[in-house]
């Protein structure tokens, strides 16, 4: 068995989740930012994560979908400033699911991640960002220990699916 955990992370939130997932894997494994992934053949499971940007998947993460082998087992995760369980992160993960349509998606996981206060200040003043940016004011402690525990639980559930 071999696993890849790959991610794009601008400020470290998504990378923290990726590391928590990586820790739960007890067989051959690699942890790589998406820019360092050359090929995705030969993995039994690929965990892939991105930060929600502009309600969607950031351009820097799109190479993941281009390299994804057809029929590959994957699990998607994202971090976002807006409220957990709300329609905003759901919209972004659904976009990612659409982009990964050739793969077999075993599960998804979304969790909040803080935004730098200065960045948040400027985003708050633009109409297209106002709604999520206001919600993101409450994300300043995330991802926290409970979020990392949830990420590990998510990973364990996915691994149980491939071990069946
Ligand atoms: C330019 C920009 C756009 C963003 N757009 C959204 C958004 O549409 N919805 C949202 O919930 N969070 C948004 N965020 C917040 C990030 O998704 C969140 O802070 C994430 O945890 C950052 O992850 P990272 O540290 O791995 O880069 C945005 C952040 C930035 C900097």
PDB file of C-alpha atoms and ligand atoms in Angstrom:
ATOM      1  CA  UNK A   1       0.000   0.000   0.000  1.00  0.00           C
ATOM      2  CA  UNK A   2       1.180   3.470  -0.844  1.00  0.00           C
ATOM      3  CA  UNK A   3      -0.357   6.876  -0.117  1.00  0.00           C
ATOM      4  CA  UNK A   4       0.271  10.412  -1.295  1.00  0.00           C
ATOM      5  CA  UNK A   5      -0.798  13.440   0.702  1.00  0.00           C
ATOM      6  CA  UNK A   6      -0.560  16.537  -1.453  1.00  0.00           C
ATOM      7  CA  UNK A   7      -1.668  20.101  -0.866  1.00  0.00           C
ATOM      8  CA  UNK A   8      -1.446  23.728  -1.796  1.00  0.00           C
ATOM      9  CA  UNK A   9      -1.079  26.118   1.130  1.00  0.00           C
ATOM     10  CA  UNK A  10      -0.311  29.835   1.064  1.00  0.00           C
ATOM     11  CA  UNK A  11      -0.209  30.516   4.789  1.00  0.00           C
ATOM     12  CA  UNK A  12       0.168  27.062   6.338  1.00  0.00           C
ATOM     13  CA  UNK A  13      -3.399  26.152   7.364  1.00  0.00           C
ATOM     14  CA  UNK A  14      -3.964  23.510   4.699  1.00  0.00           C
ATOM     15  CA  UNK A  15      -0.448  22.182   5.243  1.00  0.00           C
ATOM     16  CA  UNK A  16      -1.266  21.617   8.954  1.00  0.00           C
ATOM     17  CA  UNK A  17      -4.289  19.525   7.978  1.00  0.00           C
ATOM     18  CA  UNK A  18      -2.201  17.647   5.414  1.00  0.00           C
ATOM     19  CA  UNK A  19       0.381  16.814   8.111  1.00  0.00           C
ATOM     20  CA  UNK A  20      -2.313  15.565  10.495  1.00  0.00           C
ATOM     21  CA  UNK A  21      -3.676  13.286   7.768  1.00  0.00           C
ATOM     22  CA  UNK A  22      -0.150  12.122   6.902  1.00  0.00           C
ATOM     23  CA  UNK A  23       0.476  11.131  10.542  1.00  0.00           C
ATOM     24  CA  UNK A  24      -2.463   8.725  10.521  1.00  0.00           C
ATOM     25  CA  UNK A  25      -1.104   6.679   7.608  1.00  0.00           C
ATOM     26  CA  UNK A  26       0.843   3.622   8.721  1.00  0.00           C
ATOM     27  CA  UNK A  27       2.163   2.323   5.397  1.00  0.00           C
ATOM     28  CA  UNK A  28       4.387   3.718   2.651  1.00  0.00           C
ATOM     29  CA  UNK A  29       3.561   7.402   2.266  1.00  0.00           C
ATOM     30  CA  UNK A  30       4.661  10.724   0.793  1.00  0.00           C
ATOM     31  CA  UNK A  31       3.795  14.286   1.771  1.00  0.00           C
ATOM     32  CA  UNK A  32       4.322  16.780  -1.054  1.00  0.00           C
ATOM     33  CA  UNK A  33       3.170  20.262  -2.000  1.00  0.00           C
ATOM     34  CA  UNK A  34       1.370  20.017  -5.340  1.00  0.00           C
ATOM     35  CA  UNK A  35       4.162  21.917  -7.100  1.00  0.00           C
ATOM     36  CA  UNK A  36       6.581  19.066  -6.231  1.00  0.00           C
ATOM     37  CA  UNK A  37       4.359  16.266  -7.543  1.00  0.00           C
ATOM     38  CA  UNK A  38       5.634  15.035 -10.886  1.00  0.00           C
ATOM     39  CA  UNK A  39       3.441  11.966 -11.391  1.00  0.00           C
ATOM     40  CA  UNK A  40       0.544  10.415  -9.530  1.00  0.00           C
ATOM     41  CA  UNK A  41       0.730   6.838 -10.739  1.00  0.00           C
ATOM     42  CA  UNK A  42       1.140   3.955  -8.294  1.00  0.00           C
ATOM     43  CA  UNK A  43      -0.719   5.291  -5.253  1.00  0.00           C
ATOM     44  CA  UNK A  44      -3.518   3.308  -3.579  1.00  0.00           C
ATOM     45  CA  UNK A  45      -4.935   6.518  -2.128  1.00  0.00           C
ATOM     46  CA  UNK A  46      -4.274  10.217  -2.682  1.00  0.00           C
ATOM     47  CA  UNK A  47      -5.355  12.838  -0.148  1.00  0.00           C
ATOM     48  CA  UNK A  48      -5.436  16.276  -1.761  1.00  0.00           C
ATOM     49  CA  UNK A  49      -6.122  19.613  -0.082  1.00  0.00           C
ATOM     50  CA  UNK A  50      -6.421  23.294  -0.971  1.00  0.00           C
ATOM     51  CA  UNK A  51      -7.475  26.593   0.613  1.00  0.00           C
ATOM     52  CA  UNK A  52     -10.798  27.931  -0.667  1.00  0.00           C
ATOM     53  CA  UNK A  53     -10.162  31.087  -2.657  1.00  0.00           C
ATOM     54  CA  UNK A  54     -12.882  33.182  -4.270  1.00  0.00           C
ATOM     55  CA  UNK A  55     -15.434  30.438  -3.398  1.00  0.00           C
ATOM     56  CA  UNK A  56     -13.498  27.900  -5.398  1.00  0.00           C
ATOM     57  CA  UNK A  57     -10.264  25.988  -6.000  1.00  0.00           C
ATOM     58  CA  UNK A  58      -7.174  28.221  -6.363  1.00  0.00           C
ATOM     59  CA  UNK A  59      -5.435  28.189  -9.761  1.00  0.00           C
ATOM     60  CA  UNK A  60      -2.221  26.915  -8.140  1.00  0.00           C
ATOM     61  CA  UNK A  61      -4.015  23.686  -7.232  1.00  0.00           C
ATOM     62  CA  UNK A  62      -5.432  22.958 -10.692  1.00  0.00           C
ATOM     63  CA  UNK A  63      -2.362  20.899 -11.801  1.00  0.00           C
ATOM     64  CA  UNK A  64      -3.579  18.249  -9.341  1.00  0.00           C
ATOM     65  CA  UNK A  65      -6.657  17.553 -11.452  1.00  0.00           C
ATOM     66  CA  UNK A  66      -4.632  17.498 -14.674  1.00  0.00           C
ATOM     67  CA  UNK A  67      -2.278  14.816 -13.338  1.00  0.00           C
ATOM     68  CA  UNK A  68      -4.952  12.684 -11.710  1.00  0.00           C
ATOM     69  CA  UNK A  69      -5.101   9.141 -13.164  1.00  0.00           C
ATOM     70  CA  UNK A  70      -8.585   7.953 -14.210  1.00  0.00           C
ATOM     71  CA  UNK A  71     -10.269   5.781 -11.574  1.00  0.00           C
ATOM     72  CA  UNK A  72      -7.779   6.857  -8.863  1.00  0.00           C
ATOM     73  CA  UNK A  73      -9.055   6.598  -5.264  1.00  0.00           C
ATOM     74  CA  UNK A  74      -8.845  10.073  -3.726  1.00  0.00           C
ATOM     75  CA  UNK A  75     -10.024  12.042  -0.712  1.00  0.00           C
ATOM     76  CA  UNK A  76     -10.364  15.822  -0.920  1.00  0.00           C
ATOM     77  CA  UNK A  77      -9.942  18.337   1.877  1.00  0.00           C
ATOM     78  CA  UNK A  78      -9.965  22.113   2.112  1.00  0.00           C
ATOM     79  CA  UNK A  79      -9.573  24.936   4.599  1.00  0.00           C
ATOM     80  CA  UNK A  80     -11.681  28.082   4.465  1.00  0.00           C
ATOM     81  CA  UNK A  81     -12.362  31.214   6.462  1.00  0.00           C
ATOM     82  CA  UNK A  82     -16.150  31.004   6.297  1.00  0.00           C
ATOM     83  CA  UNK A  83     -18.327  29.044   8.741  1.00  0.00           C
ATOM     84  CA  UNK A  84     -17.818  25.290   8.900  1.00  0.00           C
ATOM     85  CA  UNK A  85     -20.681  23.331   7.419  1.00  0.00           C
ATOM     86  CA  UNK A  86     -22.015  26.390   5.570  1.00  0.00           C
ATOM     87  CA  UNK A  87     -22.877  26.616   1.888  1.00  0.00           C
ATOM     88  CA  UNK A  88     -19.701  28.549   0.973  1.00  0.00           C
ATOM     89  CA  UNK A  89     -17.097  25.802   1.566  1.00  0.00           C
ATOM     90  CA  UNK A  90     -19.588  23.272   0.187  1.00  0.00           C
ATOM     91  CA  UNK A  91     -19.656  25.193  -3.071  1.00  0.00           C
ATOM     92  CA  UNK A  92     -15.846  25.048  -3.326  1.00  0.00           C
ATOM     93  CA  UNK A  93     -15.572  21.336  -2.552  1.00  0.00           C
ATOM     94  CA  UNK A  94     -18.326  20.618  -5.078  1.00  0.00           C
ATOM     95  CA  UNK A  95     -16.311  22.483  -7.670  1.00  0.00           C
ATOM     96  CA  UNK A  96     -13.300  20.296  -6.812  1.00  0.00           C
ATOM     97  CA  UNK A  97     -15.455  17.147  -7.070  1.00  0.00           C
ATOM     98  CA  UNK A  98     -16.490  18.252 -10.561  1.00  0.00           C
ATOM     99  CA  UNK A  99     -12.862  18.768 -11.573  1.00  0.00           C
ATOM    100  CA  UNK A 100     -11.967  15.275 -10.266  1.00  0.00           C
ATOM    101  CA  UNK A 101     -14.829  13.562 -12.078  1.00  0.00           C
ATOM    102  CA  UNK A 102     -12.600  10.804 -13.515  1.00  0.00           C
ATOM    103  CA  UNK A 103     -11.474   9.691 -10.048  1.00  0.00           C
ATOM    104  CA  UNK A 104     -13.225   7.711  -7.307  1.00  0.00           C
ATOM    105  CA  UNK A 105     -13.840  10.144  -4.465  1.00  0.00           C
ATOM    106  CA  UNK A 106     -13.927   8.331  -1.124  1.00  0.00           C
ATOM    107  CA  UNK A 107     -14.711  11.377   0.994  1.00  0.00           C
ATOM    108  CA  UNK A 108     -14.292  15.093   1.601  1.00  0.00           C
ATOM    109  CA  UNK A 109     -13.353  17.173   4.626  1.00  0.00           C
ATOM    110  CA  UNK A 110     -13.592  20.940   5.135  1.00  0.00           C
ATOM    111  CA  UNK A 111     -12.343  22.903   8.113  1.00  0.00           C
ATOM    112  CA  UNK A 112     -11.798  26.558   9.000  1.00  0.00           C
ATOM    113  CA  UNK A 113      -8.475  28.340   8.619  1.00  0.00           C
ATOM    114  CA  UNK A 114      -7.495  31.797   9.797  1.00  0.00           C
ATOM    115  CA  UNK A 115      -6.837  34.650   7.408  1.00  0.00           C
ATOM    116  CA  UNK A 116      -4.109  37.187   8.158  1.00  0.00           C
ATOM    117  CA  UNK A 117      -5.892  40.215   9.764  1.00  0.00           C
ATOM    118  CA  UNK A 118      -4.422  42.683   7.253  1.00  0.00           C
ATOM    119  CA  UNK A 119      -5.514  40.560   4.284  1.00  0.00           C
ATOM    120  CA  UNK A 120      -8.926  40.133   5.858  1.00  0.00           C
ATOM    121  CA  UNK A 121      -9.261  43.873   6.352  1.00  0.00           C
ATOM    122  CA  UNK A 122      -8.725  44.598   2.692  1.00  0.00           C
ATOM    123  CA  UNK A 123     -10.870  41.680   1.443  1.00  0.00           C
ATOM    124  CA  UNK A 124     -13.729  42.738   3.685  1.00  0.00           C
ATOM    125  CA  UNK A 125     -14.089  45.942   1.704  1.00  0.00           C
ATOM    126  CA  UNK A 126     -14.624  44.257  -1.657  1.00  0.00           C
ATOM    127  CA  UNK A 127     -18.222  43.224  -2.443  1.00  0.00           C
ATOM    128  CA  UNK A 128     -17.282  39.790  -3.855  1.00  0.00           C
ATOM    129  CA  UNK A 129     -15.452  38.861  -0.613  1.00  0.00           C
ATOM    130  CA  UNK A 130     -17.542  40.616   1.991  1.00  0.00           C
ATOM    131  CA  UNK A 131     -19.744  37.657   3.048  1.00  0.00           C
ATOM    132  CA  UNK A 132     -17.060  35.050   3.638  1.00  0.00           C
ATOM    133  CA  UNK A 133     -14.593  37.644   4.999  1.00  0.00           C
ATOM    134  CA  UNK A 134     -17.066  38.668   7.689  1.00  0.00           C
ATOM    135  CA  UNK A 135     -17.528  35.016   8.677  1.00  0.00           C
ATOM    136  CA  UNK A 136     -13.738  34.585   8.655  1.00  0.00           C
ATOM    137  CA  UNK A 137     -13.366  37.050  11.539  1.00  0.00           C
ATOM    138  CA  UNK A 138     -14.254  34.107  13.788  1.00  0.00           C
ATOM    139  CA  UNK A 139     -11.692  31.750  12.266  1.00  0.00           C
ATOM    140  CA  UNK A 140      -8.630  33.326  13.902  1.00  0.00           C
ATOM    141  CA  UNK A 141      -7.931  30.301  16.151  1.00  0.00           C
ATOM    142  CA  UNK A 142      -8.254  27.710  13.375  1.00  0.00           C
ATOM    143  CA  UNK A 143      -7.184  25.136  12.542  1.00  0.00           C
ATOM    144  CA  UNK A 144      -7.036  24.217  16.244  1.00  0.00           C
ATOM    145  CA  UNK A 145      -6.337  20.936  18.058  1.00  0.00           C
ATOM    146  CA  UNK A 146      -9.948  19.785  17.650  1.00  0.00           C
ATOM    147  CA  UNK A 147      -9.755  20.459  13.899  1.00  0.00           C
ATOM    148  CA  UNK A 148      -6.565  18.396  13.644  1.00  0.00           C
ATOM    149  CA  UNK A 149      -8.239  15.570  15.572  1.00  0.00           C
ATOM    150  CA  UNK A 150     -11.198  15.737  13.155  1.00  0.00           C
ATOM    151  CA  UNK A 151      -8.802  15.599  10.203  1.00  0.00           C
ATOM    152  CA  UNK A 152      -7.204  12.460  11.660  1.00  0.00           C
ATOM    153  CA  UNK A 153     -10.611  10.882  12.138  1.00  0.00           C
ATOM    154  CA  UNK A 154     -11.494  11.715   8.529  1.00  0.00           C
ATOM    155  CA  UNK A 155      -8.249  10.112   7.327  1.00  0.00           C
ATOM    156  CA  UNK A 156      -8.868   6.963   9.407  1.00  0.00           C
ATOM    157  CA  UNK A 157     -12.324   6.579   7.863  1.00  0.00           C
ATOM    158  CA  UNK A 158     -10.901   6.910   4.359  1.00  0.00           C
ATOM    159  CA  UNK A 159      -8.123   4.415   5.104  1.00  0.00           C
ATOM    160  CA  UNK A 160     -10.697   1.943   6.434  1.00  0.00           C
ATOM    161  CA  UNK A 161     -12.479   2.189   3.067  1.00  0.00           C
ATOM    162  CA  UNK A 162      -9.383   1.278   1.059  1.00  0.00           C
ATOM    163  CA  UNK A 163      -8.345  -1.500   3.447  1.00  0.00           C
ATOM    164  CA  UNK A 164     -11.663  -3.287   3.019  1.00  0.00           C
TER     165      UNK A 164
HETATM  166  C1  LIG B   1      -7.171  35.744  -1.704  1.00  0.00           C
HETATM  167  C2  LIG B   1      -7.965  34.914  -0.731  1.00  0.00           C
HETATM  168  C3  LIG B   1      -9.241  34.500  -1.062  1.00  0.00           C
HETATM  169  C4  LIG B   1      -9.995  33.736  -0.169  1.00  0.00           C
HETATM  170  N1  LIG B   1     -11.267  33.361  -0.509  1.00  0.00           N
HETATM  171  C5  LIG B   1     -12.027  32.677   0.412  1.00  0.00           C
HETATM  172  C6  LIG B   1     -13.382  32.333   0.108  1.00  0.00           C
HETATM  173  O1  LIG B   1     -13.910  32.587  -0.969  1.00  0.00           O
HETATM  174  N2  LIG B   1     -14.089  31.662   1.055  1.00  0.00           N
HETATM  175  C7  LIG B   1     -13.552  31.334   2.277  1.00  0.00           C
HETATM  176  O2  LIG B   1     -14.233  30.746   3.099  1.00  0.00           O
HETATM  177  N3  LIG B   1     -12.261  31.646   2.585  1.00  0.00           N
HETATM  178  C8  LIG B   1     -11.492  32.306   1.683  1.00  0.00           C
HETATM  179  N4  LIG B   1     -10.191  32.629   1.992  1.00  0.00           N
HETATM  180  C9  LIG B   1      -9.620  32.176   3.285  1.00  0.00           C
HETATM  181  C10 LIG B   1      -8.739  30.950   3.114  1.00  0.00           C
HETATM  182  O3  LIG B   1      -9.426  29.931   2.418  1.00  0.00           O
HETATM  183  C11 LIG B   1      -8.304  30.396   4.480  1.00  0.00           C
HETATM  184  O4  LIG B   1      -7.665  31.384   5.230  1.00  0.00           O
HETATM  185  C12 LIG B   1      -7.413  29.172   4.321  1.00  0.00           C
HETATM  186  O5  LIG B   1      -7.371  28.482   5.536  1.00  0.00           O
HETATM  187  C13 LIG B   1      -5.991  29.531   3.895  1.00  0.00           C
HETATM  188  O6  LIG B   1      -5.257  28.338   3.796  1.00  0.00           O
HETATM  189  P1  LIG B   1      -3.675  28.280   3.653  1.00  0.00           P
HETATM  190  O7  LIG B   1      -3.087  28.831   4.927  1.00  0.00           O
HETATM  191  O8  LIG B   1      -3.379  26.839   3.479  1.00  0.00           O
HETATM  192  O9  LIG B   1      -3.308  29.094   2.456  1.00  0.00           O
HETATM  193  C14 LIG B   1      -9.429  33.385   1.103  1.00  0.00           C
HETATM  194  C15 LIG B   1      -8.136  33.802   1.423  1.00  0.00           C
HETATM  195  C16 LIG B   1      -7.415  34.564   0.538  1.00  0.00           C
HETATM  196  C17 LIG B   1      -6.036  35.016   0.940  1.00  0.00           C
END
